[in-house]
């Protein structure tokens, strides 16, 4: 997966938006105003994704491409390198997991609005 494919995949998520709140090199994807993924445009070979703490540890132990989140809460965020042995399916599952975690933490009203977008 390259940076363009990553961007396309994230933006197809219902309610997903993109922006540059940390400067022009860091592309951030949000849903309901909350971040679910960010990536550096200069290197373009990794992203940070939110993760259940227990799953985060498991993924780090199993895959060298998954590391504690760089400049993030290392308990809840992983840095995932896209240029290793992880398949596109595995990368997408990590993105989906992050997106779903953020959705679950949103107020019910916003969750309902996103469900409406999904069902269109």
CSV table of C-alpha atoms in Angstrom, one decimal:
chain,number,residue,atom,x,y,z
A,1,UNK,CA,0.0,0.0,0.0
A,2,UNK,CA,1.4,3.4,-0.9
A,3,UNK,CA,0.4,6.8,0.5
A,4,UNK,CA,-2.2,7.4,-2.3
A,5,UNK,CA,-3.9,4.1,-1.7
A,6,UNK,CA,-3.8,4.8,2.1
A,7,UNK,CA,-5.5,8.1,1.5
A,8,UNK,CA,-8.2,6.7,-0.8
A,9,UNK,CA,-8.9,3.9,1.7
A,10,UNK,CA,-9.3,6.2,4.6
A,11,UNK,CA,-11.5,8.7,2.7
A,12,UNK,CA,-13.9,6.0,1.6
A,13,UNK,CA,-14.9,5.5,5.3
A,14,UNK,CA,-18.3,7.1,6.1
A,15,UNK,CA,-17.8,10.5,7.7
A,16,UNK,CA,-14.0,10.5,7.2
A,17,UNK,CA,-12.3,13.9,6.7
A,18,UNK,CA,-8.6,14.8,6.1
A,19,UNK,CA,-6.6,17.8,7.3
A,20,UNK,CA,-3.2,19.1,8.3
A,21,UNK,CA,-3.6,20.2,12.0
A,22,UNK,CA,0.0,19.5,12.8
A,23,UNK,CA,1.6,21.1,9.8
A,24,UNK,CA,1.9,20.5,6.1
A,25,UNK,CA,3.8,17.2,6.4
A,26,UNK,CA,1.4,15.3,8.6
A,27,UNK,CA,-1.9,14.2,7.0
A,28,UNK,CA,-4.6,13.4,9.6
A,29,UNK,CA,-7.8,11.5,9.0
A,30,UNK,CA,-10.7,12.1,11.4
A,31,UNK,CA,-14.2,10.8,11.9
A,32,UNK,CA,-16.6,12.8,14.1
A,33,UNK,CA,-13.8,15.3,14.7
A,34,UNK,CA,-11.6,12.6,16.3
A,35,UNK,CA,-8.4,11.3,14.8
A,36,UNK,CA,-8.2,7.7,13.6
A,37,UNK,CA,-5.1,7.8,11.5
A,38,UNK,CA,-2.2,10.0,10.7
A,39,UNK,CA,0.8,9.7,8.3
A,40,UNK,CA,3.8,11.7,7.5
A,41,UNK,CA,3.9,12.7,3.8
A,42,UNK,CA,7.6,13.1,3.6
A,43,UNK,CA,8.4,9.4,4.3
A,44,UNK,CA,5.0,8.1,3.3
A,45,UNK,CA,5.9,4.5,4.4
A,46,UNK,CA,4.1,4.4,7.7
A,47,UNK,CA,1.0,5.5,9.6
A,48,UNK,CA,-0.2,5.8,13.2
A,49,UNK,CA,-3.5,4.0,14.0
A,50,UNK,CA,-5.4,3.7,17.2
A,51,UNK,CA,-5.6,0.2,18.6
A,52,UNK,CA,-7.1,-1.7,21.5
A,53,UNK,CA,-4.3,-1.9,24.1
A,54,UNK,CA,-4.2,-5.7,24.3
A,55,UNK,CA,-4.3,-6.1,20.6
A,56,UNK,CA,-1.6,-3.4,20.2
A,57,UNK,CA,0.8,-5.5,22.3
A,58,UNK,CA,-0.1,-8.7,20.4
A,59,UNK,CA,0.5,-7.0,17.0
A,60,UNK,CA,3.8,-5.6,18.1
A,61,UNK,CA,5.0,-9.0,19.2
A,62,UNK,CA,3.9,-10.7,16.0
A,63,UNK,CA,5.0,-8.2,13.4
A,64,UNK,CA,8.2,-6.1,13.3
A,65,UNK,CA,6.4,-3.6,11.1
A,66,UNK,CA,4.1,-2.7,14.1
A,67,UNK,CA,5.8,-0.5,16.7
A,68,UNK,CA,4.5,1.7,19.6
A,69,UNK,CA,3.0,4.9,18.3
A,70,UNK,CA,5.6,7.5,17.4
A,71,UNK,CA,4.8,10.7,19.3
A,72,UNK,CA,1.5,9.1,20.5
A,73,UNK,CA,0.1,7.4,23.5
A,74,UNK,CA,2.0,4.2,23.1
A,75,UNK,CA,-0.7,2.2,25.0
A,76,UNK,CA,-3.4,3.0,22.4
A,77,UNK,CA,-1.5,3.8,19.2
A,78,UNK,CA,0.7,1.9,16.9
A,79,UNK,CA,3.0,3.0,14.1
A,80,UNK,CA,2.6,0.6,11.2
A,81,UNK,CA,5.2,0.4,8.4
A,82,UNK,CA,3.6,-0.3,5.0
A,83,UNK,CA,6.8,-1.4,3.2
A,84,UNK,CA,7.4,-4.7,5.0
A,85,UNK,CA,5.7,-8.1,4.9
A,86,UNK,CA,2.2,-7.0,6.0
A,87,UNK,CA,-0.4,-7.6,3.4
A,88,UNK,CA,-2.8,-5.0,2.1
A,89,UNK,CA,-5.6,-6.9,3.9
A,90,UNK,CA,-3.7,-6.8,7.2
A,91,UNK,CA,-3.1,-3.0,6.8
A,92,UNK,CA,-6.8,-2.4,6.0
A,93,UNK,CA,-7.8,-4.4,9.0
A,94,UNK,CA,-5.7,-2.2,11.3
A,95,UNK,CA,-7.2,0.9,9.7
A,96,UNK,CA,-10.7,-0.5,10.1
A,97,UNK,CA,-10.0,-1.3,13.7
A,98,UNK,CA,-8.8,2.2,14.4
A,99,UNK,CA,-11.8,3.8,12.7
A,100,UNK,CA,-14.2,1.5,14.6
A,101,UNK,CA,-12.6,2.3,17.9
A,102,UNK,CA,-13.0,6.0,17.3
A,103,UNK,CA,-16.6,5.6,16.2
A,104,UNK,CA,-17.4,3.7,19.4
A,105,UNK,CA,-16.0,6.6,21.5
A,106,UNK,CA,-18.2,9.2,19.8
A,107,UNK,CA,-21.4,10.6,21.2
A,108,UNK,CA,-24.5,8.5,20.2
A,109,UNK,CA,-25.8,11.4,18.1
A,110,UNK,CA,-22.7,11.5,16.0
A,111,UNK,CA,-22.6,7.7,15.7
A,112,UNK,CA,-26.2,7.9,14.4
A,113,UNK,CA,-25.2,10.5,11.8
A,114,UNK,CA,-22.4,8.3,10.6
A,115,UNK,CA,-24.8,5.3,10.4
A,116,UNK,CA,-27.0,7.4,8.2
A,117,UNK,CA,-24.1,8.1,5.8
A,118,UNK,CA,-23.3,4.4,5.8
A,119,UNK,CA,-26.8,3.4,4.9
A,120,UNK,CA,-27.2,5.8,1.9
